[in-house]
Amino acid sequence: MSAAPTTDVAVVGGGLIGLSIALAVARGGQRVTVFEGEGVGRHASSASAGGVRSLNRHPAEIALVRAALPLWAGLAQDLGQGVGFFASGQLRVAEDDAALAALEKRAALTRDLGFTHEVMLDRAALFAREPGVARHCLGALLVADDGFADPLATLRAYRAAAQRAGVTICQNRPVRGLARDGGGITVQTDTGGVRANAVVNAAGAWGGQIAAQLGEPVPVEPRGLQMSVTAPLPSFVNGVIGSEGRKLSLKQMANGTVVIGGAYQGNVDASARMARPLQRRVAANLATAAHLFPALAPARIIRSWAGIEGWSQDALPVIGPSKTMPGVIHAFGFSGHGFALVPLIGPLVAQMLMGKNPTVSLTQFDISRFSNREEDVNYA
Ligand SMILES: Cc1cc2nc3c(=O)[nH]c(=O)nc-3n(C[C@H](O)[C@H](O)[C@H](O)COP(=O)(O)OP(=O)(O)OC[C@H]3O[C@@H](n4cnc5c(N)ncnc54)[C@H](O)[C@@H]3O)c2cc1C
């Protein structure tokens, strides 16, 4: 009988998080195999809006995303090909006094935490920066060095860089289970087992299932986030725009098309691994966008899509070692805002795998925060 094939590190999931981790680990000199159940980037990573946003992040994530931003600026050079990153700035607009007060409160909170990146704009400063914004708007919260990147270009760049670094990528190879095997772990697939010294669970919306198999269930809800894009319009907006109190994210691309989203949910069938946009929500999303930017009144939606994203109960990712199977590290459940973190998560998880303390603390993302909440796991 021939021995099972081996690898140093197995990564379950070939989305951007898995690829970023695979690349960083391979650059550290380890043999890495990525097991992707379908195609690379098939789910959240290819559907993403590509927003690189530190604006209005959960306090637990601010240090992480601020550390990721400079990596975005140098990412094309690091990966050897473009990722379409543009530091356009991101703004969260206030349309009434209550929204303005909420933004001022938020700015104060961020300042109290020791950060200076979120800046209030009054009405005049908002109109100077975004002349196309509707006249009823009262101000905005701005992060000037936030921006966006092209998710598909980012996927292509990570995949190529990982392969150049020696990563083996196995597509259409779902992982069915993980089993302790002496000092290592056997990754079970339909075509046999592969022995690894360490395994990373980067299975996105399905990461909670893997954790459950290991006896440490985590509530992760698969959400089908939807996006739309319009036919090209004359230039009318400079930054990525959100709204305090409404679901909205919009940005205009160099070709004039406008990408509109903001956490509207489509239909999701997690077992069939399919998500579809709902037309009435496409219309609602466009109406909100046109309310903020009158130039969108004649806009025509030419494409809508949805992707499955794993949403944890506290909308924060799970990053850190398994408590039940030594050698497994979790990195899943990025809850709608993992794209911005991609260049940082790879190096941080690689540091953990080498037994080092990550250079940015990940303790707030540890899986143990769910250990007393088993009764909450119910997404029927
Ligand atoms: C519509 C939409 C818009 C978004 N916009 C933004 C944004 O503007 N800014 C932002 O920061 N974030 C955004 N996000 C979130 C961001 O895209 C995700 O957080 C990020 O892409 C997650 O990457 P991932 O690799 O963890 O997940 P995924 O890309 O979903 O990858 C997980 C992979 O694991 C594979 N897999 C699952 N189970 C198994 C198994 N058992 N064996 C093998 N493979 C398996 C899946 O097939 C999948 O390819 C958006 C998400 C969506 C859906």
Tab-separated table of C-alpha atoms and ligand atoms in Angstrom:
chain	number	residue	atom	x	y	z
A	1	MET	CA	0.000	0.000	0.000
A	2	SER	CA	1.406	3.406	-0.973
A	3	ALA	CA	1.606	6.121	1.707
A	4	ALA	CA	-0.860	9.037	1.578
A	5	PRO	CA	0.467	12.117	-0.218
A	6	THR	CA	1.750	14.814	2.104
A	7	THR	CA	1.942	18.562	2.354
A	8	ASP	CA	3.187	20.847	5.118
A	9	VAL	CA	0.081	23.047	5.263
A	10	ALA	CA	-3.352	22.327	3.786
A	11	VAL	CA	-5.690	25.260	3.210
A	12	VAL	CA	-9.398	24.454	2.954
A	13	GLY	CA	-11.008	27.048	0.676
A	14	GLY	CA	-9.642	28.826	-2.384
A	15	GLY	CA	-11.213	32.244	-1.855
A	16	LEU	CA	-9.105	35.347	-1.333
A	17	ILE	CA	-8.538	34.582	2.351
A	18	GLY	CA	-7.300	31.052	1.583
A	19	LEU	CA	-5.091	32.287	-1.264
A	20	SER	CA	-3.593	35.086	0.820
A	21	ILE	CA	-2.748	32.583	3.568
A	22	ALA	CA	-1.390	30.027	1.091
A	23	LEU	CA	0.889	32.623	-0.497
A	24	ALA	CA	2.249	33.912	2.801
A	25	VAL	CA	2.911	30.393	4.111
A	26	ALA	CA	4.591	29.276	0.876
A	27	ARG	CA	6.810	32.358	0.954
A	28	GLY	CA	7.919	31.170	4.383
A	29	GLY	CA	9.289	28.021	2.744
A	30	GLN	CA	6.488	25.537	3.483
A	31	ARG	CA	4.785	23.208	0.986
A	32	VAL	CA	1.168	24.352	0.709
A	33	THR	CA	-1.861	22.690	-0.889
A	34	VAL	CA	-5.152	24.562	-1.339
A	35	PHE	CA	-8.278	22.383	-1.486
A	36	GLU	CA	-11.131	24.257	-3.159
A	37	GLY	CA	-14.501	22.500	-3.342
A	38	GLU	CA	-15.517	24.289	-6.550
A	39	GLY	CA	-13.472	26.873	-8.471
A	40	VAL	CA	-11.013	29.404	-7.052
A	41	GLY	CA	-12.904	32.493	-5.881
A	42	ARG	CA	-16.293	30.984	-6.752
A	43	HIS	CA	-18.174	32.471	-3.784
A	44	ALA	CA	-17.807	35.709	-1.768
A	45	SER	CA	-14.438	36.648	-3.215
A	46	SER	CA	-15.561	36.969	-6.843
A	47	ALA	CA	-18.919	38.546	-5.923
A	48	SER	CA	-17.333	41.179	-3.692
A	49	ALA	CA	-17.795	44.912	-4.179
A	50	GLY	CA	-14.079	45.261	-3.510
A	51	GLY	CA	-14.448	48.059	-0.986
A	52	VAL	CA	-11.313	48.701	1.075
A	53	ARG	CA	-12.959	50.430	4.004
A	54	SER	CA	-11.721	51.350	7.430
A	55	LEU	CA	-14.611	53.839	7.784
A	56	ASN	CA	-17.149	52.864	10.456
A	57	ARG	CA	-15.585	49.473	11.197
A	58	HIS	CA	-16.364	47.552	14.374
A	59	PRO	CA	-13.910	48.798	17.052
A	60	ALA	CA	-12.392	45.299	17.257
A	61	GLU	CA	-11.385	45.474	13.585
A	62	ILE	CA	-10.032	49.011	13.321
A	63	ALA	CA	-6.397	48.163	14.086
A	64	LEU	CA	-6.553	45.243	11.656
A	65	VAL	CA	-7.978	47.181	8.745
A	66	ARG	CA	-5.717	50.176	9.314
A	67	ALA	CA	-2.752	47.780	9.148
A	68	ALA	CA	-4.131	46.279	5.916
A	69	LEU	CA	-4.435	49.629	4.102
A	70	PRO	CA	-0.722	50.253	3.416
A	71	LEU	CA	-0.475	46.678	2.127
A	72	TRP	CA	-3.167	47.466	-0.475
A	73	ALA	CA	-1.127	50.420	-1.692
A	74	GLY	CA	1.840	48.117	-2.404
A	75	LEU	CA	-0.072	44.981	-3.369
A	76	ALA	CA	0.268	45.184	-7.170
A	77	GLN	CA	4.024	45.398	-6.778
A	78	ASP	CA	4.086	42.601	-4.223
A	79	LEU	CA	1.972	40.249	-6.354
A	80	GLY	CA	3.559	41.225	-9.675
A	81	GLN	CA	0.307	42.313	-11.342
A	82	GLY	CA	-2.451	44.869	-10.893
A	83	VAL	CA	-5.297	44.588	-8.386
A	84	GLY	CA	-7.046	47.834	-9.389
A	85	PHE	CA	-6.573	49.471	-5.992
A	86	PHE	CA	-7.547	53.139	-5.930
A	87	ALA	CA	-7.500	55.254	-2.756
A	88	SER	CA	-10.658	57.163	-3.690
A	89	GLY	CA	-11.686	57.850	-0.095
A	90	GLN	CA	-14.875	56.515	1.494
A	91	LEU	CA	-17.658	58.716	2.864
A	92	ARG	CA	-20.688	58.017	5.019
A	93	VAL	CA	-23.221	60.722	4.314
A	94	ALA	CA	-25.779	62.169	6.762
A	95	GLU	CA	-29.172	63.050	5.308
A	96	ASP	CA	-30.774	64.418	8.481
A	97	ASP	CA	-29.866	65.776	11.912
A	98	ALA	CA	-30.119	62.388	13.631
A	99	ALA	CA	-27.706	60.857	11.104
A	100	LEU	CA	-25.315	63.773	11.522
A	101	ALA	CA	-25.376	63.350	15.304
A	102	ALA	CA	-24.727	59.608	14.903
A	103	LEU	CA	-21.706	60.298	12.692
A	104	GLU	CA	-20.324	62.857	15.147
A	105	LYS	CA	-20.723	60.325	17.951
A	106	ARG	CA	-18.946	57.711	15.863
A	107	ALA	CA	-16.064	60.104	15.073
A	108	ALA	CA	-15.680	60.788	18.801
A	109	LEU	CA	-15.664	57.059	19.599
A	110	THR	CA	-12.898	56.424	17.073
A	111	ARG	CA	-10.871	59.360	18.441
A	112	ASP	CA	-11.313	57.998	21.988
A	113	LEU	CA	-9.862	54.696	20.786
A	114	GLY	CA	-6.769	56.602	19.619
A	115	PHE	CA	-7.436	56.670	15.867
A	116	THR	CA	-7.456	59.801	13.700
A	117	HIS	CA	-8.462	58.434	10.294
A	118	GLU	CA	-12.205	59.313	10.481
A	119	VAL	CA	-12.844	63.001	9.855
A	120	MET	CA	-16.166	64.895	9.921
A	121	LEU	CA	-17.012	67.019	6.883
A	122	ASP	CA	-19.569	69.794	7.219
A	123	ARG	CA	-22.042	70.513	4.438
A	124	ALA	CA	-19.718	72.874	2.533
A	125	ALA	CA	-16.781	70.466	2.755
A	126	LEU	CA	-18.983	67.577	1.598
A	127	PHE	CA	-20.223	69.538	-1.448
A	128	ALA	CA	-16.670	70.626	-2.262
A	129	ARG	CA	-15.536	67.011	-2.248
A	130	GLU	CA	-18.643	65.524	-3.874
A	131	PRO	CA	-20.374	68.239	-5.959
A	132	GLY	CA	-22.897	65.706	-7.272
A	133	VAL	CA	-24.380	64.807	-3.876
A	134	ALA	CA	-28.030	65.788	-3.270
A	135	ARG	CA	-28.525	69.208	-1.633
A	136	HIS	CA	-30.451	67.819	1.339
A	137	CYS	CA	-27.294	66.128	2.665
A	138	LEU	CA	-25.869	67.737	5.807
A	139	GLY	CA	-22.345	66.382	6.121
A	140	ALA	CA	-20.331	63.169	6.104
A	141	LEU	CA	-17.709	61.097	7.850
A	142	LEU	CA	-14.647	60.647	5.617
A	143	VAL	CA	-11.647	58.333	5.529
A	144	ALA	CA	-9.461	59.844	2.837
A	145	ASP	CA	-7.095	56.891	2.322
A	146	ASP	CA	-9.811	54.221	2.048
A	147	GLY	CA	-10.769	53.108	-1.444
A	148	PHE	CA	-11.561	50.041	-3.492
A	149	ALA	CA	-9.899	47.371	-5.629
A	150	ASP	CA	-10.975	45.031	-8.402
A	151	PRO	CA	-11.928	41.666	-6.834
A	152	LEU	CA	-11.411	39.637	-10.010
A	153	ALA	CA	-8.014	41.228	-10.713
A	154	THR	CA	-7.113	40.617	-7.054
A	155	LEU	CA	-8.090	36.952	-7.363
A	156	ARG	CA	-6.048	36.551	-10.553
A	157	ALA	CA	-3.045	38.232	-8.952
A	158	TYR	CA	-3.181	36.131	-5.754
A	159	ARG	CA	-3.679	32.910	-7.656
A	160	ALA	CA	-0.735	33.581	-9.986
A	161	ALA	CA	1.532	34.711	-7.129
A	162	ALA	CA	0.611	31.668	-5.033
A	163	GLN	CA	1.361	29.315	-7.902
A	164	ARG	CA	4.680	31.050	-8.593
A	165	ALA	CA	5.508	30.574	-4.888
A	166	GLY	CA	4.913	26.831	-5.327
A	167	VAL	CA	1.377	26.478	-3.928
A	168	THR	CA	-0.566	23.504	-5.318
A	169	ILE	CA	-4.196	24.455	-5.983
A	170	CYS	CA	-6.668	21.561	-6.229
A	171	GLN	CA	-10.048	22.691	-7.580
A	172	ASN	CA	-13.288	20.668	-7.419
A	173	ARG	CA	-11.777	18.917	-4.404
A	174	PRO	CA	-14.094	19.451	-1.438
A	175	VAL	CA	-12.712	18.537	1.961
A	176	ARG	CA	-15.055	16.040	3.654
A	177	GLY	CA	-13.384	15.903	7.030
A	178	LEU	CA	-10.217	16.298	9.077
A	179	ALA	CA	-8.833	13.427	11.142
A	180	ARG	CA	-5.979	13.344	13.626
A	181	ASP	CA	-3.213	11.162	12.273
A	182	GLY	CA	-0.303	10.632	14.641
A	183	GLY	CA	1.421	13.999	14.867
A	184	GLY	CA	-0.391	15.329	11.811
A	185	ILE	CA	-3.851	15.667	10.281
A	186	THR	CA	-5.373	13.773	7.371
A	187	VAL	CA	-7.435	15.935	5.038
A	188	GLN	CA	-10.171	13.655	3.715
A	189	THR	CA	-11.332	14.156	0.133
A	190	ASP	CA	-13.343	12.088	-2.368
A	191	THR	CA	-10.133	10.961	-4.051
A	192	GLY	CA	-8.279	10.032	-0.884
A	193	GLY	CA	-6.533	11.541	2.085
A	194	VAL	CA	-3.632	13.972	2.176
A	195	ARG	CA	-1.473	14.220	5.294
A	196	ALA	CA	-0.614	17.672	6.524
A	197	ASN	CA	1.254	19.037	9.516
A	198	ALA	CA	-1.233	21.903	9.807
A	199	VAL	CA	-4.585	22.847	8.289
A	200	VAL	CA	-6.203	26.258	7.768
A	201	ASN	CA	-9.986	26.450	7.677
A	202	ALA	CA	-10.627	29.254	5.161
A	203	ALA	CA	-13.950	27.860	3.962
A	204	GLY	CA	-15.899	31.139	4.080
A	205	ALA	CA	-19.605	30.589	4.709
A	206	TRP	CA	-18.913	26.875	5.240
A	207	GLY	CA	-16.147	27.430	7.794
A	208	GLY	CA	-18.630	26.935	10.624
A	209	GLN	CA	-19.442	23.449	9.345
A	210	ILE	CA	-15.785	22.484	9.515
A	211	ALA	CA	-15.526	23.912	13.023
A	212	ALA	CA	-18.648	21.943	14.004
A	213	GLN	CA	-17.034	18.734	12.717
A	214	LEU	CA	-14.158	19.479	15.062
A	215	GLY	CA	-16.571	19.799	17.959
A	216	GLU	CA	-16.450	23.594	18.250
A	217	PRO	CA	-19.640	24.884	16.592
A	218	VAL	CA	-19.827	28.523	15.587
A	219	PRO	CA	-22.969	30.296	14.445
A	220	VAL	CA	-22.222	31.303	10.833
A	221	GLU	CA	-25.167	32.298	8.678
A	222	PRO	CA	-24.742	32.083	4.888
A	223	ARG	CA	-25.999	35.403	3.479
A	224	GLY	CA	-26.508	36.069	-0.213
A	225	LEU	CA	-25.312	39.645	-0.577
A	226	GLN	CA	-26.326	41.296	-3.835
A	227	MET	CA	-24.777	43.941	-6.063
A	228	SER	CA	-25.721	45.766	-9.267
A	229	VAL	CA	-23.918	47.726	-11.952
A	230	THR	CA	-25.353	50.443	-14.205
A	231	ALA	CA	-24.674	51.338	-17.832
A	232	PRO	CA	-21.967	54.037	-18.098
A	233	LEU	CA	-22.886	57.566	-16.990
A	234	PRO	CA	-20.957	60.850	-17.129
A	235	SER	CA	-18.674	61.209	-14.126
A	236	PHE	CA	-20.599	62.409	-11.035
A	237	VAL	CA	-18.950	60.974	-7.892
A	238	ASN	CA	-15.370	60.725	-6.641
A	239	GLY	CA	-15.318	58.449	-3.586
A	240	VAL	CA	-17.074	55.334	-2.347
A	241	ILE	CA	-20.334	56.538	-0.785
A	242	GLY	CA	-22.328	55.037	2.044
A	243	SER	CA	-25.175	56.479	4.066
A	244	GLU	CA	-25.788	56.668	7.796
A	245	GLY	CA	-29.117	54.944	8.385
A	246	ARG	CA	-29.596	53.460	4.921
A	247	LYS	CA	-28.200	50.404	3.161
A	248	LEU	CA	-25.933	51.834	0.480
A	249	SER	CA	-22.513	51.609	-1.055
A	250	LEU	CA	-21.825	53.131	-4.464
A	251	LYS	CA	-18.818	53.991	-6.559
A	252	GLN	CA	-18.205	54.961	-10.167
A	253	MET	CA	-15.642	53.086	-12.174
A	254	ALA	CA	-13.236	54.660	-14.678
A	255	ASN	CA	-15.485	53.485	-17.554
A	256	GLY	CA	-18.483	55.371	-16.091
A	257	THR	CA	-20.407	52.361	-14.793
A	258	VAL	CA	-21.672	52.640	-11.213
A	259	VAL	CA	-21.418	49.701	-8.825
A	260	ILE	CA	-24.209	49.758	-6.227
A	261	GLY	CA	-24.667	47.567	-3.160
A	262	GLY	CA	-24.673	47.955	0.595
A	263	ALA	CA	-25.608	44.630	2.202
A	264	TYR	CA	-28.938	44.089	0.457
A	265	GLN	CA	-29.613	40.360	0.633
A	266	GLY	CA	-30.752	38.165	-2.225
A	267	ASN	CA	-31.947	34.578	-2.069
A	268	VAL	CA	-29.473	32.033	-0.798
A	269	ASP	CA	-29.562	28.254	-0.993
A	270	ALA	CA	-26.490	27.282	0.984
A	271	SER	CA	-26.807	23.538	0.385
A	272	ALA	CA	-26.957	24.107	-3.406
A	273	ARG	CA	-24.276	26.813	-2.902
A	274	MET	CA	-26.263	29.300	-4.978
A	275	ALA	CA	-27.296	32.914	-4.400
A	276	ARG	CA	-29.498	35.049	-6.618
A	277	PRO	CA	-30.331	38.764	-6.470
A	278	LEU	CA	-33.923	39.822	-5.797
A	279	GLN	CA	-35.162	42.315	-8.395
A	280	ARG	CA	-37.258	44.344	-5.953
A	281	ARG	CA	-34.169	44.881	-3.830
A	282	VAL	CA	-32.151	45.871	-6.909
A	283	ALA	CA	-34.808	48.560	-7.519
A	284	ALA	CA	-34.776	49.664	-3.861
A	285	ASN	CA	-30.987	49.857	-3.870
A	286	LEU	CA	-30.973	52.010	-7.041
A	287	ALA	CA	-33.705	54.269	-5.644
A	288	THR	CA	-31.635	54.926	-2.500
A	289	ALA	CA	-28.570	55.661	-4.619
A	290	ALA	CA	-30.521	58.057	-6.875
A	291	HIS	CA	-31.904	59.839	-3.800
A	292	LEU	CA	-28.338	60.686	-2.796
A	293	PHE	CA	-27.064	61.359	-6.328
A	294	PRO	CA	-29.657	62.847	-8.712
A	295	ALA	CA	-27.323	62.059	-11.644
A	296	LEU	CA	-28.403	58.438	-11.155
A	297	ALA	CA	-32.056	59.196	-12.042
A	298	PRO	CA	-31.670	57.971	-15.661
A	299	ALA	CA	-29.434	55.010	-14.667
A	300	ARG	CA	-30.126	51.616	-16.144
A	301	ILE	CA	-29.012	48.457	-14.306
A	302	ILE	CA	-27.215	46.165	-16.747
A	303	ARG	CA	-26.227	43.371	-14.358
A	304	SER	CA	-26.992	42.181	-10.848
A	305	TRP	CA	-25.427	39.331	-8.956
A	306	ALA	CA	-25.219	37.790	-5.497
A	307	GLY	CA	-22.548	35.860	-3.611
A	308	ILE	CA	-22.630	33.765	-0.453
A	309	GLU	CA	-20.836	35.277	2.512
A	310	GLY	CA	-20.436	33.729	5.982
A	311	TRP	CA	-21.902	35.991	8.669
A	312	SER	CA	-20.965	35.296	12.258
A	313	GLN	CA	-23.239	36.135	15.153
A	314	ASP	CA	-21.230	39.216	16.143
A	315	ALA	CA	-20.339	40.109	12.517
A	316	LEU	CA	-16.648	39.553	13.254
A	317	PRO	CA	-14.483	36.864	11.687
A	318	VAL	CA	-13.166	33.788	13.448
A	319	ILE	CA	-9.367	33.864	13.248
A	320	GLY	CA	-7.135	31.730	15.403
A	321	PRO	CA	-6.283	28.211	16.531
A	322	SER	CA	-8.840	25.446	16.950
A	323	LYS	CA	-9.388	24.570	20.595
A	324	THR	CA	-10.207	20.951	19.818
A	325	MET	CA	-7.729	19.909	17.123
A	326	PRO	CA	-4.132	21.117	17.529
A	327	GLY	CA	-2.635	22.150	14.193
A	328	VAL	CA	-5.859	23.642	12.797
A	329	ILE	CA	-6.203	27.404	12.389
A	330	HIS	CA	-9.537	29.004	11.554
A	331	ALA	CA	-9.946	32.057	9.280
A	332	PHE	CA	-13.580	32.327	8.193
A	333	GLY	CA	-16.849	34.194	8.648
A	334	PHE	CA	-15.664	37.622	7.498
A	335	SER	CA	-19.262	38.922	7.661
A	336	GLY	CA	-19.370	41.195	4.623
A	337	HIS	CA	-16.104	43.041	5.040
A	338	GLY	CA	-13.261	40.548	4.588
A	339	PHE	CA	-12.034	41.831	1.232
A	340	ALA	CA	-10.384	44.851	2.854
A	341	LEU	CA	-8.419	42.547	5.186
A	342	VAL	CA	-7.114	40.098	2.572
A	343	PRO	CA	-3.469	41.300	2.267
A	344	LEU	CA	-3.017	41.218	6.057
A	345	ILE	CA	-4.743	37.959	6.993
A	346	GLY	CA	-2.263	35.822	5.017
A	347	PRO	CA	0.852	37.140	6.776
A	348	LEU	CA	-0.827	37.070	10.220
A	349	VAL	CA	-1.982	33.467	9.876
A	350	ALA	CA	1.452	32.495	8.518
A	351	GLN	CA	3.001	34.014	11.656
A	352	MET	CA	0.632	31.935	13.818
A	353	LEU	CA	1.550	28.773	11.933
A	354	MET	CA	5.213	29.499	12.647
A	355	GLY	CA	4.382	29.710	16.346
A	356	LYS	CA	4.915	33.472	16.478
A	357	ASN	CA	2.628	36.087	17.956
A	358	PRO	CA	0.886	37.868	15.084
A	359	THR	CA	2.131	41.432	14.591
A	360	VAL	CA	-1.463	42.689	14.934
A	361	SER	CA	-3.393	41.121	17.803
A	362	LEU	CA	-6.084	38.614	16.801
A	363	THR	CA	-7.285	37.717	20.278
A	364	GLN	CA	-10.698	39.362	19.745
A	365	PHE	CA	-11.377	36.971	16.868
A	366	ASP	CA	-10.626	33.765	18.752
A	367	ILE	CA	-13.174	30.956	18.358
A	368	SER	CA	-13.466	30.604	22.135
A	369	ARG	CA	-15.756	33.657	22.223
A	370	PHE	CA	-18.533	31.334	21.036
A	371	SER	CA	-17.795	28.467	23.389
A	372	ASN	CA	-20.672	29.249	25.766
A	373	ARG	CA	-23.186	30.061	23.072
A	374	GLU	CA	-23.991	26.663	21.629
A	375	GLU	CA	-27.697	27.203	22.263
A	376	ASP	CA	-27.641	30.142	19.809
A	377	VAL	CA	-26.731	27.983	16.795
A	378	ASN	CA	-30.001	27.895	14.902
A	379	TYR	CA	-30.382	29.022	11.312
A	380	ALA	CA	-33.308	26.879	10.288
B	1	LIG	C1	-21.788	40.823	-2.774
B	1	LIG	C2	-20.653	40.973	-1.801
B	1	LIG	C3	-20.055	42.230	-1.636
B	1	LIG	C4	-18.997	42.381	-0.746
B	1	LIG	N1	-18.381	43.604	-0.656
B	1	LIG	C5	-17.318	43.760	0.168
B	1	LIG	C6	-16.630	45.001	0.235
B	1	LIG	O1	-16.980	45.966	-0.443
B	1	LIG	N2	-15.568	45.108	1.082
B	1	LIG	C7	-15.162	44.064	1.854
B	1	LIG	O2	-14.200	44.217	2.604
B	1	LIG	N3	-15.769	42.862	1.789
B	1	LIG	C8	-16.831	42.692	0.966
B	1	LIG	N4	-17.466	41.486	0.895
B	1	LIG	C9	-16.987	40.399	1.744
B	1	LIG	C10	-15.742	39.756	1.168
B	1	LIG	O3	-15.879	39.589	-0.234
B	1	LIG	C11	-15.528	38.427	1.874
B	1	LIG	O4	-15.436	38.674	3.278
B	1	LIG	C12	-14.263	37.703	1.431
B	1	LIG	O5	-14.223	37.581	0.027
B	1	LIG	C13	-14.247	36.328	2.096
B	1	LIG	O6	-13.272	35.543	1.471
B	1	LIG	P1	-13.155	34.002	1.865
B	1	LIG	O7	-11.985	33.493	1.127
B	1	LIG	O8	-13.199	33.881	3.347
B	1	LIG	O9	-14.531	33.370	1.361
B	1	LIG	P2	-14.911	32.774	-0.062
B	1	LIG	O10	-14.453	33.647	-1.163
B	1	LIG	O11	-16.356	32.463	-0.014
B	1	LIG	O12	-14.053	31.453	-0.134
B	1	LIG	C14	-14.348	30.308	0.614
B	1	LIG	C15	-14.119	29.123	-0.292
B	1	LIG	O13	-14.165	27.925	0.451
B	1	LIG	C16	-14.656	26.917	-0.390
B	1	LIG	N5	-15.106	25.812	0.451
B	1	LIG	C17	-16.124	25.795	1.336
B	1	LIG	N6	-16.203	24.598	1.954
B	1	LIG	C18	-15.209	23.830	1.442
B	1	LIG	C19	-14.768	22.500	1.662
B	1	LIG	N7	-15.359	21.704	2.576
B	1	LIG	N8	-13.722	22.038	0.951
B	1	LIG	C20	-13.089	22.837	0.057
B	1	LIG	N9	-13.460	24.110	-0.212
B	1	LIG	C21	-14.502	24.603	0.484
B	1	LIG	C22	-15.780	27.605	-1.162
B	1	LIG	O14	-16.090	26.915	-2.353
B	1	LIG	C23	-15.167	28.995	-1.391
B	1	LIG	O15	-14.563	29.112	-2.659
B	1	LIG	C24	-18.531	41.290	0.006
B	1	LIG	C25	-19.117	40.026	-0.156
B	1	LIG	C26	-20.160	39.870	-1.060
B	1	LIG	C27	-20.765	38.512	-1.239
